[in-house]
Amino acid sequence: MIQPKIKTLDEQQLVEAAQNGDTYAFEELIRRYEDRIYSLAYRVVHDKEEAYDVLQETAISAFKNINRFKGKSSFSTWIYKIALNFALMRKRKQKSLLKKAQILKPEDDDKISQFVDISEKQNITDWSENPILNLENQELKDLLMESLKKLPEKYRNVLILKELEGRSVEEVAKILGISTSATKTRLHRGKLYLRELLDKYVTQHI
Amino acid sequence: MIIRCKDIINLLSSFYEHELEEELEEVFLEHIYECQRCLALFNTFEKALELFHSIEKPVKLERKKKQEFHRWLRVEIRRVVIKKYRHY
């Protein structure tokens, strides 16, 4: 049982206590982020057991390295970065297994560029009110999920962190170790990819 | 300031995130009200994101699994601490 006093400490106080060897403070820090770490991991690996493994790896790695945390970013950004790295390692393992089985091939970068290049398109149909685009439509849900899995990692990661996890562009940039302008570019292309994907889906169903 | 359809494509995300400066935002709006193609582009861009946001709900650890994790973490932390002190 964690001491009640620990629960009243703010993040910075908990980090300081954990860095001074208070293991209960560290446990409390993890309790505050465990749901978000698990959710992020699940969105990357799409498997509950693997997401749980990522949570364990993240927690123990953070404990071993807590004194390396210098407070340049927030604790949540720091631990998210650790979690994302573990999740991506697992994702890459899954991918290499899938590649061997030739089940799922990620789209390559050139293909994405061609796909999202709509500047030459003369007519764009406004399907935003089309009734087939509702969340009761399982086919549509599957399409979005599968497409997200097939997106190159660099676009998928920014979409997950920014659009699904609700992190700011600056935080996403820190977590991924890229510039904010690169983050914005990837986000923009990822979003255009989603629009084009739905465009093709609706066109096929009209 | 005049913006073309090609510029609208590049500005979609910034407009959606309310990151455009006031003057540019106004020009953007003027353009999409007058250009049906760009209005369709913006509406469908917004709809795609709305669908994407609602498709994946956060996944939560079940209560039992969470308790298992807390027990596991406490044991693992002890192990790490003991190992560290054995080292000295």
PDB file of C-alpha atoms in Angstrom:
ATOM      1  CA  MET A   1       0.000   0.000   0.000  1.00  0.00           C
ATOM      2  CA  ILE A   2       1.415   3.394  -0.964  1.00  0.00           C
ATOM      3  CA  GLN A   3       1.514   5.888   1.928  1.00  0.00           C
ATOM      4  CA  PRO A   4      -1.331   8.438   1.713  1.00  0.00           C
ATOM      5  CA  LYS A   5       1.141  11.360   1.885  1.00  0.00           C
ATOM      6  CA  ILE A   6       2.760  10.292  -1.379  1.00  0.00           C
ATOM      7  CA  LYS A   7      -0.529  10.770  -3.196  1.00  0.00           C
ATOM      8  CA  THR A   8      -0.583  14.465  -2.329  1.00  0.00           C
ATOM      9  CA  LEU A   9       2.838  15.186  -3.871  1.00  0.00           C
ATOM     10  CA  ASP A  10       3.067  16.823  -7.272  1.00  0.00           C
ATOM     11  CA  GLU A  11       5.031  15.340 -10.156  1.00  0.00           C
ATOM     12  CA  GLN A  12       8.244  17.255  -9.480  1.00  0.00           C
ATOM     13  CA  GLN A  13       8.241  16.298  -5.793  1.00  0.00           C
ATOM     14  CA  LEU A  14       7.658  12.672  -6.702  1.00  0.00           C
ATOM     15  CA  VAL A  15      10.502  12.703  -9.226  1.00  0.00           C
ATOM     16  CA  GLU A  16      12.879  14.227  -6.659  1.00  0.00           C
ATOM     17  CA  ALA A  17      11.847  11.681  -4.034  1.00  0.00           C
ATOM     18  CA  ALA A  18      12.232   8.825  -6.514  1.00  0.00           C
ATOM     19  CA  GLN A  19      15.678  10.099  -7.508  1.00  0.00           C
ATOM     20  CA  ASN A  20      16.611  10.062  -3.818  1.00  0.00           C
ATOM     21  CA  GLY A  21      15.669   6.391  -3.578  1.00  0.00           C
ATOM     22  CA  ASP A  22      12.017   6.559  -2.474  1.00  0.00           C
ATOM     23  CA  THR A  23      10.576   3.569  -4.321  1.00  0.00           C
ATOM     24  CA  TYR A  24       7.009   4.372  -3.203  1.00  0.00           C
ATOM     25  CA  ALA A  25       7.303   7.753  -4.884  1.00  0.00           C
ATOM     26  CA  PHE A  26       8.413   6.003  -8.066  1.00  0.00           C
ATOM     27  CA  GLU A  27       5.479   3.591  -7.873  1.00  0.00           C
ATOM     28  CA  GLU A  28       3.112   6.535  -7.516  1.00  0.00           C
ATOM     29  CA  LEU A  29       4.627   8.194 -10.595  1.00  0.00           C
ATOM     30  CA  ILE A  30       4.037   5.038 -12.609  1.00  0.00           C
ATOM     31  CA  ARG A  31       0.464   4.752 -11.289  1.00  0.00           C
ATOM     32  CA  ARG A  32      -0.234   8.225 -12.647  1.00  0.00           C
ATOM     33  CA  TYR A  33       0.913   7.292 -16.149  1.00  0.00           C
ATOM     34  CA  GLU A  34       0.256   3.545 -16.439  1.00  0.00           C
ATOM     35  CA  ASP A  35      -3.068   3.897 -18.290  1.00  0.00           C
ATOM     36  CA  ARG A  36      -1.641   6.302 -20.820  1.00  0.00           C
ATOM     37  CA  ILE A  37       1.491   4.220 -21.351  1.00  0.00           C
ATOM     38  CA  TYR A  38      -0.612   1.099 -21.865  1.00  0.00           C
ATOM     39  CA  SER A  39      -2.954   2.900 -24.259  1.00  0.00           C
ATOM     40  CA  LEU A  40      -0.079   4.312 -26.309  1.00  0.00           C
ATOM     41  CA  ALA A  41       1.602   0.895 -26.440  1.00  0.00           C
ATOM     42  CA  TYR A  42      -1.636  -0.759 -27.536  1.00  0.00           C
ATOM     43  CA  ARG A  43      -2.099   1.765 -30.334  1.00  0.00           C
ATOM     44  CA  VAL A  44       1.337   0.907 -31.650  1.00  0.00           C
ATOM     45  CA  VAL A  45       1.417  -2.883 -31.202  1.00  0.00           C
ATOM     46  CA  HIS A  46      -2.348  -3.678 -31.425  1.00  0.00           C
ATOM     47  CA  ASP A  47      -2.055  -6.545 -28.963  1.00  0.00           C
ATOM     48  CA  LYS A  48      -3.066  -6.431 -25.283  1.00  0.00           C
ATOM     49  CA  GLU A  49      -0.417  -8.852 -24.022  1.00  0.00           C
ATOM     50  CA  GLU A  50       2.336  -7.070 -25.906  1.00  0.00           C
ATOM     51  CA  ALA A  51       1.077  -3.702 -24.672  1.00  0.00           C
ATOM     52  CA  TYR A  52       1.267  -5.051 -21.104  1.00  0.00           C
ATOM     53  CA  ASP A  53       4.846  -6.213 -21.736  1.00  0.00           C
ATOM     54  CA  VAL A  54       5.697  -2.724 -22.991  1.00  0.00           C
ATOM     55  CA  LEU A  55       4.258  -1.241 -19.801  1.00  0.00           C
ATOM     56  CA  GLN A  56       6.463  -3.533 -17.694  1.00  0.00           C
ATOM     57  CA  GLU A  57       9.575  -2.789 -19.762  1.00  0.00           C
ATOM     58  CA  THR A  58       8.901   0.934 -19.590  1.00  0.00           C
ATOM     59  CA  ALA A  59       8.344   0.990 -15.826  1.00  0.00           C
ATOM     60  CA  ILE A  60      11.461  -0.961 -14.961  1.00  0.00           C
ATOM     61  CA  SER A  61      13.615   0.914 -17.453  1.00  0.00           C
ATOM     62  CA  ALA A  62      12.381   4.230 -16.033  1.00  0.00           C
ATOM     63  CA  PHE A  63      13.217   3.019 -12.520  1.00  0.00           C
ATOM     64  CA  LYS A  64      16.747   2.023 -13.491  1.00  0.00           C
ATOM     65  CA  ASN A  65      17.312   5.314 -15.289  1.00  0.00           C
ATOM     66  CA  ILE A  66      15.405   7.764 -13.080  1.00  0.00           C
ATOM     67  CA  ASN A  67      18.585   9.617 -12.174  1.00  0.00           C
ATOM     68  CA  ARG A  68      19.237  10.310 -15.854  1.00  0.00           C
ATOM     69  CA  PHE A  69      16.041  12.347 -15.994  1.00  0.00           C
ATOM     70  CA  LYS A  70      17.239  15.944 -15.766  1.00  0.00           C
ATOM     71  CA  GLY A  71      13.914  17.715 -16.036  1.00  0.00           C
ATOM     72  CA  LYS A  72      14.598  19.225 -19.476  1.00  0.00           C
ATOM     73  CA  SER A  73      11.195  17.972 -20.564  1.00  0.00           C
ATOM     74  CA  SER A  74       8.251  16.927 -18.411  1.00  0.00           C
ATOM     75  CA  PHE A  75       8.369  13.490 -16.782  1.00  0.00           C
ATOM     76  CA  SER A  76       5.451  12.395 -18.953  1.00  0.00           C
ATOM     77  CA  THR A  77       7.329  13.290 -22.174  1.00  0.00           C
ATOM     78  CA  TRP A  78      10.379  11.403 -20.897  1.00  0.00           C
ATOM     79  CA  ILE A  79       8.461   8.251 -19.996  1.00  0.00           C
ATOM     80  CA  TYR A  80       6.389   8.399 -23.189  1.00  0.00           C
ATOM     81  CA  LYS A  81       9.611   8.386 -25.175  1.00  0.00           C
ATOM     82  CA  ILE A  82      10.776   5.250 -23.353  1.00  0.00           C
ATOM     83  CA  ALA A  83       7.394   3.571 -23.884  1.00  0.00           C
ATOM     84  CA  LEU A  84       7.273   4.456 -27.572  1.00  0.00           C
ATOM     85  CA  ASN A  85      10.757   3.030 -28.135  1.00  0.00           C
ATOM     86  CA  PHE A  86       9.834  -0.288 -26.506  1.00  0.00           C
ATOM     87  CA  ALA A  87       6.545  -0.398 -28.419  1.00  0.00           C
ATOM     88  CA  LEU A  88       8.268   0.319 -31.726  1.00  0.00           C
ATOM     89  CA  MET A  89      10.843  -2.404 -31.100  1.00  0.00           C
ATOM     90  CA  ARG A  90       8.002  -4.871 -30.659  1.00  0.00           C
ATOM     91  CA  LYS A  91       6.177  -3.498 -33.686  1.00  0.00           C
ATOM     92  CA  ARG A  92       9.273  -3.993 -35.833  1.00  0.00           C
ATOM     93  CA  LYS A  93       9.540  -7.590 -34.638  1.00  0.00           C
ATOM     94  CA  GLN A  94       5.881  -8.151 -35.529  1.00  0.00           C
ATOM     95  CA  LYS A  95       6.461  -6.556 -38.917  1.00  0.00           C
ATOM     96  CA  SER A  96       9.422  -8.740 -39.756  1.00  0.00           C
ATOM     97  CA  LEU A  97       7.333 -11.791 -38.878  1.00  0.00           C
ATOM     98  CA  LEU A  98       4.489 -10.480 -41.031  1.00  0.00           C
ATOM     99  CA  LYS A  99       6.878  -9.718 -43.844  1.00  0.00           C
ATOM    100  CA  LYS A 100       8.052 -13.296 -43.763  1.00  0.00           C
ATOM    101  CA  ALA A 101       4.443 -14.405 -43.938  1.00  0.00           C
ATOM    102  CA  GLN A 102       3.743 -11.688 -46.589  1.00  0.00           C
ATOM    103  CA  ILE A 103       0.486 -10.693 -44.917  1.00  0.00           C
ATOM    104  CA  LEU A 104       0.881  -6.946 -44.650  1.00  0.00           C
ATOM    105  CA  LYS A 105       3.164  -4.678 -46.593  1.00  0.00           C
ATOM    106  CA  PRO A 106       3.609  -1.122 -45.346  1.00  0.00           C
ATOM    107  CA  GLU A 107       3.092   1.553 -47.949  1.00  0.00           C
ATOM    108  CA  ASP A 108       6.354   3.149 -49.015  1.00  0.00           C
ATOM    109  CA  ASP A 109       7.077   6.849 -48.875  1.00  0.00           C
ATOM    110  CA  ASP A 110       6.829   7.433 -52.658  1.00  0.00           C
ATOM    111  CA  LYS A 111       3.468   5.749 -52.750  1.00  0.00           C
ATOM    112  CA  ILE A 112       2.239   8.018 -49.952  1.00  0.00           C
ATOM    113  CA  SER A 113       3.502  11.107 -51.828  1.00  0.00           C
ATOM    114  CA  GLN A 114       1.609  10.107 -54.967  1.00  0.00           C
ATOM    115  CA  PHE A 115      -1.420   9.217 -52.911  1.00  0.00           C
ATOM    116  CA  VAL A 116      -1.683  12.573 -51.150  1.00  0.00           C
ATOM    117  CA  ASP A 117      -0.824  14.716 -54.195  1.00  0.00           C
ATOM    118  CA  ILE A 118      -4.197  16.269 -54.912  1.00  0.00           C
ATOM    119  CA  SER A 119      -2.946  19.572 -56.321  1.00  0.00           C
ATOM    120  CA  GLU A 120      -3.673  18.493 -59.915  1.00  0.00           C
ATOM    121  CA  LYS A 121      -7.140  17.153 -59.199  1.00  0.00           C
ATOM    122  CA  GLN A 122      -9.759  19.251 -60.956  1.00  0.00           C
ATOM    123  CA  ASN A 123     -12.825  18.045 -59.096  1.00  0.00           C
ATOM    124  CA  ILE A 124     -13.107  17.215 -55.451  1.00  0.00           C
ATOM    125  CA  THR A 125     -16.354  15.716 -54.231  1.00  0.00           C
ATOM    126  CA  ASP A 126     -17.700  16.865 -50.902  1.00  0.00           C
ATOM    127  CA  TRP A 127     -18.645  13.597 -49.231  1.00  0.00           C
ATOM    128  CA  SER A 128     -18.469  14.982 -45.695  1.00  0.00           C
ATOM    129  CA  GLU A 129     -22.229  14.494 -45.227  1.00  0.00           C
ATOM    130  CA  ASN A 130     -22.377  11.084 -46.865  1.00  0.00           C
ATOM    131  CA  PRO A 131     -24.364   8.736 -44.581  1.00  0.00           C
ATOM    132  CA  ILE A 132     -22.079   5.753 -45.214  1.00  0.00           C
ATOM    133  CA  LEU A 133     -19.422   7.558 -43.168  1.00  0.00           C
ATOM    134  CA  ASN A 134     -20.746   6.631 -39.762  1.00  0.00           C
ATOM    135  CA  LEU A 135     -19.180   4.681 -36.971  1.00  0.00           C
ATOM    136  CA  GLU A 136     -21.744   1.907 -37.148  1.00  0.00           C
ATOM    137  CA  ASN A 137     -20.130   1.009 -40.455  1.00  0.00           C
ATOM    138  CA  GLN A 138     -17.769  -1.812 -39.485  1.00  0.00           C
ATOM    139  CA  GLU A 139     -16.207  -1.931 -42.956  1.00  0.00           C
ATOM    140  CA  LEU A 140     -15.190   1.706 -42.590  1.00  0.00           C
ATOM    141  CA  LYS A 141     -13.755   1.122 -39.113  1.00  0.00           C
ATOM    142  CA  ASP A 142     -11.709  -1.825 -40.395  1.00  0.00           C
ATOM    143  CA  LEU A 143     -10.478   0.232 -43.330  1.00  0.00           C
ATOM    144  CA  LEU A 144      -9.232   3.034 -41.068  1.00  0.00           C
ATOM    145  CA  MET A 145      -7.586   0.610 -38.647  1.00  0.00           C
ATOM    146  CA  GLU A 146      -5.861  -1.379 -41.380  1.00  0.00           C
ATOM    147  CA  SER A 147      -4.715   1.754 -43.159  1.00  0.00           C
ATOM    148  CA  LEU A 148      -3.195   3.112 -39.989  1.00  0.00           C
ATOM    149  CA  LYS A 149      -1.235  -0.121 -39.603  1.00  0.00           C
ATOM    150  CA  LYS A 150       0.035   0.159 -43.180  1.00  0.00           C
ATOM    151  CA  LEU A 151       1.157   3.773 -42.907  1.00  0.00           C
ATOM    152  CA  PRO A 152       4.947   4.231 -42.740  1.00  0.00           C
ATOM    153  CA  GLU A 153       6.082   4.457 -39.129  1.00  0.00           C
ATOM    154  CA  LYS A 154       7.042   8.132 -39.332  1.00  0.00           C
ATOM    155  CA  TYR A 155       3.514   9.204 -40.246  1.00  0.00           C
ATOM    156  CA  ARG A 156       1.762   6.692 -38.016  1.00  0.00           C
ATOM    157  CA  ASN A 157       3.673   7.718 -34.891  1.00  0.00           C
ATOM    158  CA  VAL A 158       2.846  11.419 -35.196  1.00  0.00           C
ATOM    159  CA  LEU A 159      -0.826  10.674 -35.867  1.00  0.00           C
ATOM    160  CA  ILE A 160      -1.053   8.389 -32.831  1.00  0.00           C
ATOM    161  CA  LEU A 161       0.752  10.786 -30.488  1.00  0.00           C
ATOM    162  CA  LYS A 162      -0.869  14.001 -31.647  1.00  0.00           C
ATOM    163  CA  GLU A 163      -4.341  13.046 -32.816  1.00  0.00           C
ATOM    164  CA  LEU A 164      -5.111  10.051 -30.594  1.00  0.00           C
ATOM    165  CA  GLU A 165      -3.005  10.659 -27.488  1.00  0.00           C
ATOM    166  CA  GLY A 166      -3.579  14.413 -27.562  1.00  0.00           C
ATOM    167  CA  ARG A 167       0.070  15.443 -27.100  1.00  0.00           C
ATOM    168  CA  SER A 168       1.163  18.868 -28.332  1.00  0.00           C
ATOM    169  CA  VAL A 169       3.320  19.219 -31.459  1.00  0.00           C
ATOM    170  CA  GLU A 170       6.267  20.261 -29.262  1.00  0.00           C
ATOM    171  CA  GLU A 171       5.886  17.181 -27.062  1.00  0.00           C
ATOM    172  CA  VAL A 172       5.567  14.877 -30.084  1.00  0.00           C
ATOM    173  CA  ALA A 173       8.747  16.414 -31.512  1.00  0.00           C
ATOM    174  CA  LYS A 174      10.587  15.797 -28.230  1.00  0.00           C
ATOM    175  CA  ILE A 175       9.305  12.240 -27.905  1.00  0.00           C
ATOM    176  CA  LEU A 176      10.332  11.394 -31.469  1.00  0.00           C
ATOM    177  CA  GLY A 177      13.548  13.420 -31.365  1.00  0.00           C
ATOM    178  CA  ILE A 178      12.692  15.443 -34.485  1.00  0.00           C
ATOM    179  CA  SER A 179      12.067  19.147 -35.114  1.00  0.00           C
ATOM    180  CA  THR A 180       8.636  20.710 -34.662  1.00  0.00           C
ATOM    181  CA  SER A 181       8.554  21.617 -38.359  1.00  0.00           C
ATOM    182  CA  ALA A 182       9.254  17.988 -39.351  1.00  0.00           C
ATOM    183  CA  THR A 183       6.519  16.913 -36.939  1.00  0.00           C
ATOM    184  CA  LYS A 184       4.055  19.318 -38.546  1.00  0.00           C
ATOM    185  CA  THR A 185       4.966  18.169 -42.063  1.00  0.00           C
ATOM    186  CA  ARG A 186       4.494  14.510 -41.142  1.00  0.00           C
ATOM    187  CA  LEU A 187       1.208  15.286 -39.436  1.00  0.00           C
ATOM    188  CA  HIS A 188      -0.064  17.187 -42.445  1.00  0.00           C
ATOM    189  CA  ARG A 189       0.811  14.387 -44.844  1.00  0.00           C
ATOM    190  CA  GLY A 190      -0.665  11.795 -42.504  1.00  0.00           C
ATOM    191  CA  LYS A 191      -3.932  13.732 -42.365  1.00  0.00           C
ATOM    192  CA  LEU A 192      -4.032  14.161 -46.150  1.00  0.00           C
ATOM    193  CA  TYR A 193      -3.461  10.424 -46.425  1.00  0.00           C
ATOM    194  CA  LEU A 194      -6.513   9.762 -44.237  1.00  0.00           C
ATOM    195  CA  ARG A 195      -8.634  12.119 -46.354  1.00  0.00           C
ATOM    196  CA  GLU A 196      -7.538  10.512 -49.617  1.00  0.00           C
ATOM    197  CA  LEU A 197      -8.202   7.080 -48.223  1.00  0.00           C
ATOM    198  CA  LEU A 198     -11.783   7.990 -47.353  1.00  0.00           C
ATOM    199  CA  ASP A 199     -12.162   9.758 -50.688  1.00  0.00           C
ATOM    200  CA  LYS A 200     -11.340   6.510 -52.485  1.00  0.00           C
ATOM    201  CA  TYR A 201     -13.646   4.543 -50.188  1.00  0.00           C
ATOM    202  CA  VAL A 202     -16.636   6.856 -50.761  1.00  0.00           C
ATOM    203  CA  THR A 203     -16.011   7.047 -54.512  1.00  0.00           C
ATOM    204  CA  GLN A 204     -16.111   3.259 -54.699  1.00  0.00           C
ATOM    205  CA  HIS A 205     -19.410   3.181 -52.835  1.00  0.00           C
ATOM    206  CA  ILE A 206     -21.315   5.875 -54.745  1.00  0.00           C
TER     207      ILE A 206
ATOM    208  CA  MET B   1      -2.913  38.906 -50.211  1.00  0.00           C
ATOM    209  CA  ILE B   2      -4.075  36.292 -52.701  1.00  0.00           C
ATOM    210  CA  ILE B   3      -3.853  32.575 -52.172  1.00  0.00           C
ATOM    211  CA  ARG B   4      -4.272  29.845 -54.754  1.00  0.00           C
ATOM    212  CA  CYS B   5      -5.878  26.413 -54.492  1.00  0.00           C
ATOM    213  CA  LYS B   6      -2.419  24.865 -54.174  1.00  0.00           C
ATOM    214  CA  ASP B   7      -1.740  27.020 -51.091  1.00  0.00           C
ATOM    215  CA  ILE B   8      -4.998  25.903 -49.519  1.00  0.00           C
ATOM    216  CA  ILE B   9      -3.813  22.266 -49.524  1.00  0.00           C
ATOM    217  CA  ASN B  10      -0.652  23.257 -47.655  1.00  0.00           C
ATOM    218  CA  LEU B  11      -2.554  25.411 -45.160  1.00  0.00           C
ATOM    219  CA  LEU B  12      -5.306  22.923 -44.285  1.00  0.00           C
ATOM    220  CA  SER B  13      -3.660  21.584 -41.128  1.00  0.00           C
ATOM    221  CA  SER B  14      -2.643  25.007 -39.844  1.00  0.00           C
ATOM    222  CA  PHE B  15      -6.147  26.331 -40.395  1.00  0.00           C
ATOM    223  CA  TYR B  16      -7.651  23.291 -38.694  1.00  0.00           C
ATOM    224  CA  GLU B  17      -5.352  23.809 -35.690  1.00  0.00           C
ATOM    225  CA  HIS B  18      -6.114  27.594 -35.590  1.00  0.00           C
ATOM    226  CA  GLU B  19      -2.463  28.345 -36.172  1.00  0.00           C
ATOM    227  CA  LEU B  20      -2.834  30.818 -39.029  1.00  0.00           C
ATOM    228  CA  GLU B  21      -2.304  34.497 -38.443  1.00  0.00           C
ATOM    229  CA  GLU B  22      -5.496  36.542 -38.501  1.00  0.00           C
ATOM    230  CA  GLU B  23      -4.952  38.064 -41.946  1.00  0.00           C
ATOM    231  CA  LEU B  24      -4.041  34.742 -43.543  1.00  0.00           C
ATOM    232  CA  GLU B  25      -6.973  33.050 -41.829  1.00  0.00           C
ATOM    233  CA  GLU B  26      -9.340  35.591 -43.347  1.00  0.00           C
ATOM    234  CA  VAL B  27      -7.902  35.122 -46.831  1.00  0.00           C
ATOM    235  CA  PHE B  28      -8.147  31.371 -46.372  1.00  0.00           C
ATOM    236  CA  LEU B  29     -11.805  31.644 -45.409  1.00  0.00           C
ATOM    237  CA  GLU B  30     -12.586  34.013 -48.287  1.00  0.00           C
ATOM    238  CA  HIS B  31     -11.014  31.550 -50.703  1.00  0.00           C
ATOM    239  CA  ILE B  32     -12.888  28.488 -49.476  1.00  0.00           C
ATOM    240  CA  TYR B  33     -16.221  30.337 -49.515  1.00  0.00           C
ATOM    241  CA  GLU B  34     -15.674  31.244 -53.149  1.00  0.00           C
ATOM    242  CA  CYS B  35     -14.016  28.061 -54.354  1.00  0.00           C
ATOM    243  CA  GLN B  36     -16.215  24.989 -54.250  1.00  0.00           C
ATOM    244  CA  ARG B  37     -13.293  22.662 -54.837  1.00  0.00           C
ATOM    245  CA  CYS B  38     -11.380  23.953 -51.808  1.00  0.00           C
ATOM    246  CA  LEU B  39     -14.484  24.027 -49.639  1.00  0.00           C
ATOM    247  CA  ALA B  40     -15.045  20.351 -50.496  1.00  0.00           C
ATOM    248  CA  LEU B  41     -11.408  19.678 -49.707  1.00  0.00           C
ATOM    249  CA  PHE B  42     -11.657  21.352 -46.317  1.00  0.00           C
ATOM    250  CA  ASN B  43     -14.972  19.706 -45.386  1.00  0.00           C
ATOM    251  CA  THR B  44     -13.692  16.251 -46.278  1.00  0.00           C
ATOM    252  CA  PHE B  45     -10.362  16.868 -44.528  1.00  0.00           C
ATOM    253  CA  GLU B  46     -12.220  17.815 -41.351  1.00  0.00           C
ATOM    254  CA  LYS B  47     -14.562  14.830 -41.660  1.00  0.00           C
ATOM    255  CA  ALA B  48     -11.644  12.410 -42.133  1.00  0.00           C
ATOM    256  CA  LEU B  49     -10.068  13.657 -38.902  1.00  0.00           C
ATOM    257  CA  GLU B  50     -13.349  13.532 -37.017  1.00  0.00           C
ATOM    258  CA  LEU B  51     -13.794   9.885 -38.027  1.00  0.00           C
ATOM    259  CA  PHE B  52     -10.198   9.071 -37.179  1.00  0.00           C
ATOM    260  CA  HIS B  53     -10.536  10.585 -33.691  1.00  0.00           C
ATOM    261  CA  SER B  54     -13.614   8.567 -32.894  1.00  0.00           C
ATOM    262  CA  ILE B  55     -12.374   5.284 -34.278  1.00  0.00           C
ATOM    263  CA  GLU B  56      -9.836   4.383 -31.621  1.00  0.00           C
ATOM    264  CA  LYS B  57     -10.940   4.743 -28.044  1.00  0.00           C
ATOM    265  CA  PRO B  58      -8.221   4.595 -25.345  1.00  0.00           C
ATOM    266  CA  VAL B  59      -7.669   1.058 -24.140  1.00  0.00           C
ATOM    267  CA  LYS B  60      -7.602   0.600 -20.379  1.00  0.00           C
ATOM    268  CA  LEU B  61      -5.868  -2.049 -18.329  1.00  0.00           C
ATOM    269  CA  GLU B  62      -8.377  -4.305 -16.607  1.00  0.00           C
ATOM    270  CA  ARG B  63      -8.475  -3.947 -12.816  1.00  0.00           C
ATOM    271  CA  LYS B  64      -7.085  -7.431 -12.198  1.00  0.00           C
ATOM    272  CA  LYS B  65      -4.253  -6.889 -14.658  1.00  0.00           C
ATOM    273  CA  LYS B  66      -3.478  -3.549 -13.042  1.00  0.00           C
ATOM    274  CA  GLN B  67      -3.193  -5.155  -9.599  1.00  0.00           C
ATOM    275  CA  GLU B  68      -0.968  -7.841 -11.088  1.00  0.00           C
ATOM    276  CA  PHE B  69       1.218  -5.096 -12.591  1.00  0.00           C
ATOM    277  CA  HIS B  70       1.505  -3.250  -9.258  1.00  0.00           C
ATOM    278  CA  ARG B  71       2.585  -6.436  -7.477  1.00  0.00           C
ATOM    279  CA  TRP B  72       5.048  -7.253 -10.251  1.00  0.00           C
ATOM    280  CA  LEU B  73       6.528  -3.743 -10.204  1.00  0.00           C
ATOM    281  CA  ARG B  74       7.086  -3.785  -6.446  1.00  0.00           C
ATOM    282  CA  VAL B  75       8.933  -7.114  -6.646  1.00  0.00           C
ATOM    283  CA  GLU B  76      11.004  -6.029  -9.653  1.00  0.00           C
ATOM    284  CA  ILE B  77      11.984  -2.759  -7.981  1.00  0.00           C
ATOM    285  CA  ARG B  78      13.188  -4.689  -4.908  1.00  0.00           C
ATOM    286  CA  ARG B  79      15.210  -6.967  -7.161  1.00  0.00           C
ATOM    287  CA  VAL B  80      16.884  -4.024  -8.861  1.00  0.00           C
ATOM    288  CA  VAL B  81      17.625  -2.344  -5.520  1.00  0.00           C
ATOM    289  CA  ILE B  82      19.072  -5.534  -3.985  1.00  0.00           C
ATOM    290  CA  LYS B  83      21.263  -6.107  -7.058  1.00  0.00           C
ATOM    291  CA  LYS B  84      22.517  -2.529  -6.854  1.00  0.00           C
ATOM    292  CA  TYR B  85      23.525  -2.867  -3.177  1.00  0.00           C
ATOM    293  CA  ARG B  86      25.162  -6.244  -3.721  1.00  0.00           C
ATOM    294  CA  HIS B  87      27.355  -4.479  -6.215  1.00  0.00           C
ATOM    295  CA  TYR B  88      28.799  -2.123  -3.558  1.00  0.00           C
TER     296      TYR B  88
END
